Coordinates of C-alpha atoms in Angstrom, one line a residue:
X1 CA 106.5 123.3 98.5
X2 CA 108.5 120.7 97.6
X3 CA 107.8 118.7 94.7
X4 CA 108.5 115.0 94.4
X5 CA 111.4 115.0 92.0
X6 CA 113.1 117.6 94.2
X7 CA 112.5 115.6 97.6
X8 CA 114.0 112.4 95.4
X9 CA 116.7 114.5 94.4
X10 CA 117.8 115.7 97.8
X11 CA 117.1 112.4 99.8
X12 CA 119.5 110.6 97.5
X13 CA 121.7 113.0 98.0
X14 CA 121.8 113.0 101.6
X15 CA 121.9 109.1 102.3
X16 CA 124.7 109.3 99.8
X17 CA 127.1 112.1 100.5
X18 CA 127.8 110.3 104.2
X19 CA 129.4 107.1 102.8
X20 CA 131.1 108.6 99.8
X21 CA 133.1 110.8 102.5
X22 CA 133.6 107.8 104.5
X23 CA 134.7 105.6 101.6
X24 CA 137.0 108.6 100.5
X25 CA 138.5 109.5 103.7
X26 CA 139.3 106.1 104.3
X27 CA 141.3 105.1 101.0
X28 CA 143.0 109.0 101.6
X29 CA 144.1 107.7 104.8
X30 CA 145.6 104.2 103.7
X31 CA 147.4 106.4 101.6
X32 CA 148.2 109.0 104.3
X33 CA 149.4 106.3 106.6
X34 CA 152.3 105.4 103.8
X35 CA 153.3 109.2 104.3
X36 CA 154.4 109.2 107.8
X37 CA 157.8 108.5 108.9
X38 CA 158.6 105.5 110.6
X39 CA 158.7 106.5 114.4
X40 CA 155.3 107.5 113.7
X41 CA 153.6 104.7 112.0
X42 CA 151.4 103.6 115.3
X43 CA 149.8 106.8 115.5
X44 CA 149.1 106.9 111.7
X45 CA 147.7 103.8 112.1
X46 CA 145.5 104.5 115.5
X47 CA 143.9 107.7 113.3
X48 CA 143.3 104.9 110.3
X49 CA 141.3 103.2 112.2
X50 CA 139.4 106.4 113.6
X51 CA 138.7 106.7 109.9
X52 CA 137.1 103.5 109.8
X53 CA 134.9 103.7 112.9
X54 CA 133.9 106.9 111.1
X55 CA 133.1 105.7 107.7
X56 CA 131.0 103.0 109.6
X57 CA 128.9 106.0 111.5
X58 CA 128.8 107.8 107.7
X59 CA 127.0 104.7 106.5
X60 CA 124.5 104.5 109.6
X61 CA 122.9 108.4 111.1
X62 CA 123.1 111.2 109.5
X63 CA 123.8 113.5 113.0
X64 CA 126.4 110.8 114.4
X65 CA 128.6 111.2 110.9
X66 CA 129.2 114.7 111.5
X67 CA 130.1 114.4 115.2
X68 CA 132.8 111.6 113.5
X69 CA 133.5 114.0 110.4
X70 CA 134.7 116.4 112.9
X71 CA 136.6 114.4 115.4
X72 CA 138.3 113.1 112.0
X73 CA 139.2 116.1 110.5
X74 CA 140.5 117.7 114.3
X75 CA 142.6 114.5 114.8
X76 CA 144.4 114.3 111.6
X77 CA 145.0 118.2 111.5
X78 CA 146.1 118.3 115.3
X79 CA 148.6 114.9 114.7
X80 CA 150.3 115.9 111.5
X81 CA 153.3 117.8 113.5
X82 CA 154.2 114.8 114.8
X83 CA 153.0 112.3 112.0
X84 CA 155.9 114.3 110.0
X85 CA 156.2 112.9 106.4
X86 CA 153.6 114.1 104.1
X87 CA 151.3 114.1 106.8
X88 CA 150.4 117.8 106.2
X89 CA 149.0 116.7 102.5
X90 CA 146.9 113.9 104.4
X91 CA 145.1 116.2 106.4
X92 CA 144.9 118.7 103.9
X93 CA 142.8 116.2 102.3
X94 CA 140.4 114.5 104.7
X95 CA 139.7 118.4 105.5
X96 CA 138.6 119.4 101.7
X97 CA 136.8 115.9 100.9
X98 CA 134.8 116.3 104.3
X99 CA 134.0 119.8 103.7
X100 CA 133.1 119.4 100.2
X101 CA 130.1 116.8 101.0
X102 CA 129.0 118.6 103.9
X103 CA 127.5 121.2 101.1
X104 CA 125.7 118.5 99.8
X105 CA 124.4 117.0 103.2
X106 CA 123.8 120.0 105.2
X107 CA 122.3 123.5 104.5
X108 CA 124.5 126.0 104.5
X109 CA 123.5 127.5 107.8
X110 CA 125.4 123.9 109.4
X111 CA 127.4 123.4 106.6
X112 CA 129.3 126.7 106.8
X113 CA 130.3 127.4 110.5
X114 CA 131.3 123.7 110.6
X115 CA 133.9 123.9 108.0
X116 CA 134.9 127.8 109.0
X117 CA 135.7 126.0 112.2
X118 CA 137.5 122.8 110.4
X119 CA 139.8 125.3 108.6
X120 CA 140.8 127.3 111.8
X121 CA 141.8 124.1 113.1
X122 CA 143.9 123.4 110.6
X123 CA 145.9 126.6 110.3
X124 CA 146.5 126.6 113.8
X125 CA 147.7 123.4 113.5
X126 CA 150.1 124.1 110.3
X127 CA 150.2 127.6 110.4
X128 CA 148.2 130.5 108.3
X129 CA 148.4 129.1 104.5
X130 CA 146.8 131.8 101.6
X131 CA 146.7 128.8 99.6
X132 CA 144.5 126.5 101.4
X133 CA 142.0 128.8 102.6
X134 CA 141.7 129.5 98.8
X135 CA 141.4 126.2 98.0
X136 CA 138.6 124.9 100.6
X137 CA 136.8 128.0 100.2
X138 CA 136.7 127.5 95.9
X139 CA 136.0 123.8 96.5
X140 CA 133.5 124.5 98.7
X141 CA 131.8 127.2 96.7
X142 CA 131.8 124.7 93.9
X143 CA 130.2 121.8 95.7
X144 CA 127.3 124.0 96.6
X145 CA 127.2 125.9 93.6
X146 CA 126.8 122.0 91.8
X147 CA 124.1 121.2 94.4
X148 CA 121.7 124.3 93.7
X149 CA 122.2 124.1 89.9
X150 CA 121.0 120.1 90.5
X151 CA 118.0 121.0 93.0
X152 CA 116.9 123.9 90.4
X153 CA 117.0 121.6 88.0
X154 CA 114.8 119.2 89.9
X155 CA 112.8 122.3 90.6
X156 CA 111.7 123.0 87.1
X157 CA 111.0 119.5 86.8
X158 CA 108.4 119.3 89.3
X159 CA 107.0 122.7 87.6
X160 CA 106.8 121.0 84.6
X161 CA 105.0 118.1 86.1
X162 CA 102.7 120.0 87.5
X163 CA 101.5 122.2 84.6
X164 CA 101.4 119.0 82.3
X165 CA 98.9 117.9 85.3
X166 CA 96.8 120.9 84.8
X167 CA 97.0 120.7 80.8
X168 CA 95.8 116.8 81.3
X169 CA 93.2 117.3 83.8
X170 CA 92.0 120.4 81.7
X171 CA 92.0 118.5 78.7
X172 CA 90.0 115.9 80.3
X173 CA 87.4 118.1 82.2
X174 CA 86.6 119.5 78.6
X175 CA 86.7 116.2 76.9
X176 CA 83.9 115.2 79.4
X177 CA 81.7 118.2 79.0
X178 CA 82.1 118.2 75.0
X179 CA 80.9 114.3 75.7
X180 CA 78.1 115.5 78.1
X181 CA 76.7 118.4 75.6
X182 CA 77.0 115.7 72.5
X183 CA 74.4 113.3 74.8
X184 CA 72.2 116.1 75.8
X185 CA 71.6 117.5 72.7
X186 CA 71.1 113.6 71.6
X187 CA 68.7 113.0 74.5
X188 CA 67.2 116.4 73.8
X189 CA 66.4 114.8 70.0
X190 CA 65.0 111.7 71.4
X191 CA 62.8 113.2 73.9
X192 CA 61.6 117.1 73.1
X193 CA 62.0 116.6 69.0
X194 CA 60.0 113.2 68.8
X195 CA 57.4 115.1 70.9
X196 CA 57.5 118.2 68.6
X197 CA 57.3 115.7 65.7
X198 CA 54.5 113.9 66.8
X199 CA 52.3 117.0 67.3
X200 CA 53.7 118.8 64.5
X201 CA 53.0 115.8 62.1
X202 CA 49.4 114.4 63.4
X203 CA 47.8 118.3 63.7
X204 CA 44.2 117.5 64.6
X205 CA 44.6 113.9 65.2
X206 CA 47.3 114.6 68.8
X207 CA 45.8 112.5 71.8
X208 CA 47.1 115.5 74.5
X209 CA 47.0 113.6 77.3
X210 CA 49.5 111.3 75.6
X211 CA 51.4 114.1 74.4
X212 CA 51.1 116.0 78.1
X213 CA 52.8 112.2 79.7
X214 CA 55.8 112.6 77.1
X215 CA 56.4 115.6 77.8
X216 CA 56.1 115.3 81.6
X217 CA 58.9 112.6 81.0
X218 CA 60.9 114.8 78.8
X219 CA 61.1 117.5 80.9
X220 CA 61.8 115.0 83.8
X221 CA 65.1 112.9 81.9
X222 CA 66.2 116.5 80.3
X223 CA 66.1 118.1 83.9
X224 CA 67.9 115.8 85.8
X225 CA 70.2 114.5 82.6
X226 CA 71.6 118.4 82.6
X227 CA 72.1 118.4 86.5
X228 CA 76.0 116.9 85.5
X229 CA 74.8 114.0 85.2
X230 CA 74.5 113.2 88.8
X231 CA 70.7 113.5 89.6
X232 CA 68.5 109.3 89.6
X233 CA 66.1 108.9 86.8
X234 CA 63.8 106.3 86.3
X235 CA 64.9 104.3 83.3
X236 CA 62.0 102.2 83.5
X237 CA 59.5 105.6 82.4
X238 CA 62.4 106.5 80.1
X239 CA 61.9 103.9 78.3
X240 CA 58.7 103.1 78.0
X241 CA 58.6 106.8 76.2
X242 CA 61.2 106.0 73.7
X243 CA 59.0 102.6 73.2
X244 CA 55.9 104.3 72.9
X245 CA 57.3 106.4 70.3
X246 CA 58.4 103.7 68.1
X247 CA 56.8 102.6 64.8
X248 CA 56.6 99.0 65.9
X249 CA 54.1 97.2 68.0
X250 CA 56.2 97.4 71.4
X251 CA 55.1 94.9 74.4
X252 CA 56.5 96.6 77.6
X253 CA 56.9 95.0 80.9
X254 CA 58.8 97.7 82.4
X255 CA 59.1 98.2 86.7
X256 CA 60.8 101.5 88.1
X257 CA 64.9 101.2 88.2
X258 CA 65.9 105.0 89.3
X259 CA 69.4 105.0 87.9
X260 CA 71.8 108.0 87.5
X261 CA 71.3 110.6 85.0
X262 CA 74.4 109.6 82.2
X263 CA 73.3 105.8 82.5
X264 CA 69.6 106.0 81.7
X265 CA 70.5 108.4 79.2
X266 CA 73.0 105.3 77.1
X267 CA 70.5 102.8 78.4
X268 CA 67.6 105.3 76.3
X269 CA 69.6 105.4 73.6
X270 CA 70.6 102.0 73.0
X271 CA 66.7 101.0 73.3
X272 CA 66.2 103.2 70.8
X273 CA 69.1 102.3 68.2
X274 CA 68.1 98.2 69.2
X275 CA 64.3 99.3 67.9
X276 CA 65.3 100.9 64.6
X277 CA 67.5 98.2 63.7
X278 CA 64.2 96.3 64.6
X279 CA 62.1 98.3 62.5
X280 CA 64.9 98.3 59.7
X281 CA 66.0 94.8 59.4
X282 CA 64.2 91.9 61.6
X283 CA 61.2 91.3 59.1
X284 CA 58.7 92.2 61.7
X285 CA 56.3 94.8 63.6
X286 CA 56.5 93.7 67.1
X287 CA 58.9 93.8 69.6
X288 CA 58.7 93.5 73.3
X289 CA 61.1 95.5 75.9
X290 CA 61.6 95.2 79.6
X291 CA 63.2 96.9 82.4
X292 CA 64.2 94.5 85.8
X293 CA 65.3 96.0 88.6
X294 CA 68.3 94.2 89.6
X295 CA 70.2 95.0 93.3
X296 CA 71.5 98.0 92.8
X297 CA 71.5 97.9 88.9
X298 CA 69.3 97.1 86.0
X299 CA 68.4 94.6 83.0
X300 CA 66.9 96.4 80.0
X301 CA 66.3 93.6 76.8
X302 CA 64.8 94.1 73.6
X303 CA 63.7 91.0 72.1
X304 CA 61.9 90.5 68.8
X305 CA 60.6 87.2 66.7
X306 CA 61.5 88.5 63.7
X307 CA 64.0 86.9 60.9
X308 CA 67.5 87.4 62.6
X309 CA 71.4 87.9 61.5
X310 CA 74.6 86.2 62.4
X311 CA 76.4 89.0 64.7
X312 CA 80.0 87.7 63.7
X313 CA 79.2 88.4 60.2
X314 CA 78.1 92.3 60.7
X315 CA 80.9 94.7 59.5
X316 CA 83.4 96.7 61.7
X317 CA 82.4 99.3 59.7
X318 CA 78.6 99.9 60.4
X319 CA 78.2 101.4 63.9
X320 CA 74.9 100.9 64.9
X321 CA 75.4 97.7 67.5
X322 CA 79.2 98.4 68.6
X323 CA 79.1 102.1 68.6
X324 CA 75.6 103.1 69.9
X325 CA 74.7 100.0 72.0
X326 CA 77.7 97.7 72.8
X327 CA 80.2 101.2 73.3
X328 CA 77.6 103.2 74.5
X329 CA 76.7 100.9 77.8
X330 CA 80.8 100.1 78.2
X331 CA 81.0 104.1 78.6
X332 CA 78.8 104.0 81.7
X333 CA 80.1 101.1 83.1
X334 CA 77.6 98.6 81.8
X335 CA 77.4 95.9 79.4
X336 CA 75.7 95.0 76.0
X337 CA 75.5 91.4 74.5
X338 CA 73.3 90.4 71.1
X339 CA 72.4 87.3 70.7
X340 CA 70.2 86.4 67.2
X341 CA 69.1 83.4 64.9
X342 CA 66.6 82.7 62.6
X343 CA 63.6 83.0 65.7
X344 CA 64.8 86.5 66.4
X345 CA 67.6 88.4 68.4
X346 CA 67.5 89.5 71.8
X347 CA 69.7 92.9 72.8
X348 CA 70.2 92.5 76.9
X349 CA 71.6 96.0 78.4
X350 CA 73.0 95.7 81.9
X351 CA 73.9 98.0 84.6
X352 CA 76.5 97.5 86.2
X353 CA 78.2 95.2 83.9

């Protein structure tokens, strides 16, 4: 296959090679033409402008320049005998410079029999020279010698590219699971352990049908939270676990949103994290929470009466609104905003954002 750097590579190379032989064979000619003798000035100047014609074709279709690099090369090579002069360096010249780019523009199976057949014509014309077969033939070699050390070049490129495209997308499938197992294990701590607590901690005094209903919905957000994160869980009976859990007096008016597995799992979370900072630092016991179903989405707020803070004055440094609300909802593609006074602060979790 060819890669894209390659293709780049030999594209330029192609749509240039044409007009540099054109532009070359035409400023070899103006020269040329002050080589001939004097009788023979018309016909130097009649193949000038055959050079033109065919510097205009090298600049327009690939398949029409070499027909025209061709007739060029046969004209020149058949007229120097009567051109006399230094016409036999003139066509020595176009011959070389046309063969030299047709490495570059054509494969070798084209390029080769073309100028094989561009050399006989000129040693018939002037007669069997050791000399200049050596020299096209080195020139040659060189020109597509240059071009394969430029298109393996381009070659290992592309490699390159696409290994570094393997390291990054392997890189970033791992970063992602690492990020899924660090949530799971998370959700797993806010759903299974709080359950285990509970019983573990109350012994005799566990209502089981409670405990049976949290663990129905444990089992239900740890299920479909490990199926990759693809599976719809209702945030709405997510929540009300993690608010039936909590140490406050929670007031839920909470309606079914089913939701993907990753976003009820930050929306869960950042319930949680708005309650303890409740319980920690708002001054009160209650709190209410609700869950609106909303299109496609949902609206998830936490509100409490309780004393309030001034969210421009919390510091970068303490985590627990920016990291594990605001961060965690912009993750998942949703949004977090805190507003708070003295009546109390509302947290309002949206997804989408």
């Amino acid at each position: 296959m060819v890669g894209r750097v390659e293709a780049g590579v030999r594209d330029a190379v192609g749509r240039f090679a044409g007009p540099v032989r054109g532009v070359g064979v035409v400023l070899l000619s103006a020269f040329g033409v002050c080589s001939v003798s004097d009788e023979a000035l018309p016909a130097g100047f009649a193949l000038l402008g055959l050079m033109v014609v065919g510097a205009v074709a090298d600049f327009l279709d690939r398949r029409l320049a070499l027909g025209f690099a061709v007739v060029r090369v046969v004209a020149v090579c058949a007229a120097q005998g009567a051109l006399g002069g230094e016409s036999a360096l003139w066509a020595l010249n176009v011959l070389t410079t046309t063969a030299i780019t047709l490495q570059w523009e054509w494969r070798p199976a084209v390029a080769a029999p073309v100028t094989g057949a561009l050399l006989g014509v000129q040693l018939r014309a002037a007669g069997f020279d050791g000399e200049v077969v050596l020299r096209v033939l080195l020139e040659c070699a060189l020109a597509r010698f240059a071009y394969v050390v430029v298109r393996r070049s381009t070659w290992r490129v592309d490699e390159q590219r696409v290994r570094q495209a393997e390291v990054e997308r392997a890189e970033v499938t791992a970063a992602e699971r690492r990020a899924r197992e660090r949530e799971y294990l998370a959700l797993l701590h806010d759903t299974a352990s709080a359950t285990f607590l509970v019983v573990a901690t109350q012994a005799g005094g566990v209502d089981a049908a409670a405990v049976a209903g949290f663990a129905r919905r444990d089992l239900e957000l740890l299920t479909r939270a490990g199926d990759a994160g693809n599976g719809l869980v209702d945030v709405g009976a997510s929540v009300r676990a993690v608010a039936d859990r909590s140490p406050l007096e929670v007031t839920t008016g909470v309606s079914a949103a089913p939701v993907p597995a990753r976003v009820a799992l930050a929306l869960v979370r950042a319930v949680r994290e708005s309650l303890l900072n409740v319980a920690r630092h708002a001054g009160t016991t209650c709190a209410e929470v609700s869950v609106v179903p909303v299109g496609d989405g949902v609206v998830v707020a936490v509100v409490d009466r309780g004393r309030g803070f001034d969210p421009d004055r919390v510091s970068r440094h303490r985590r627990g609104i920016s990291g594990s609300v605001v961060g965690r909802m912009a993750a998942v593609g949703g949004s977090a905003a805190v507003t708070s006074g003295p009546g109390g602060t509302v947290v309002r979790l949206a997804w989408p954002a």
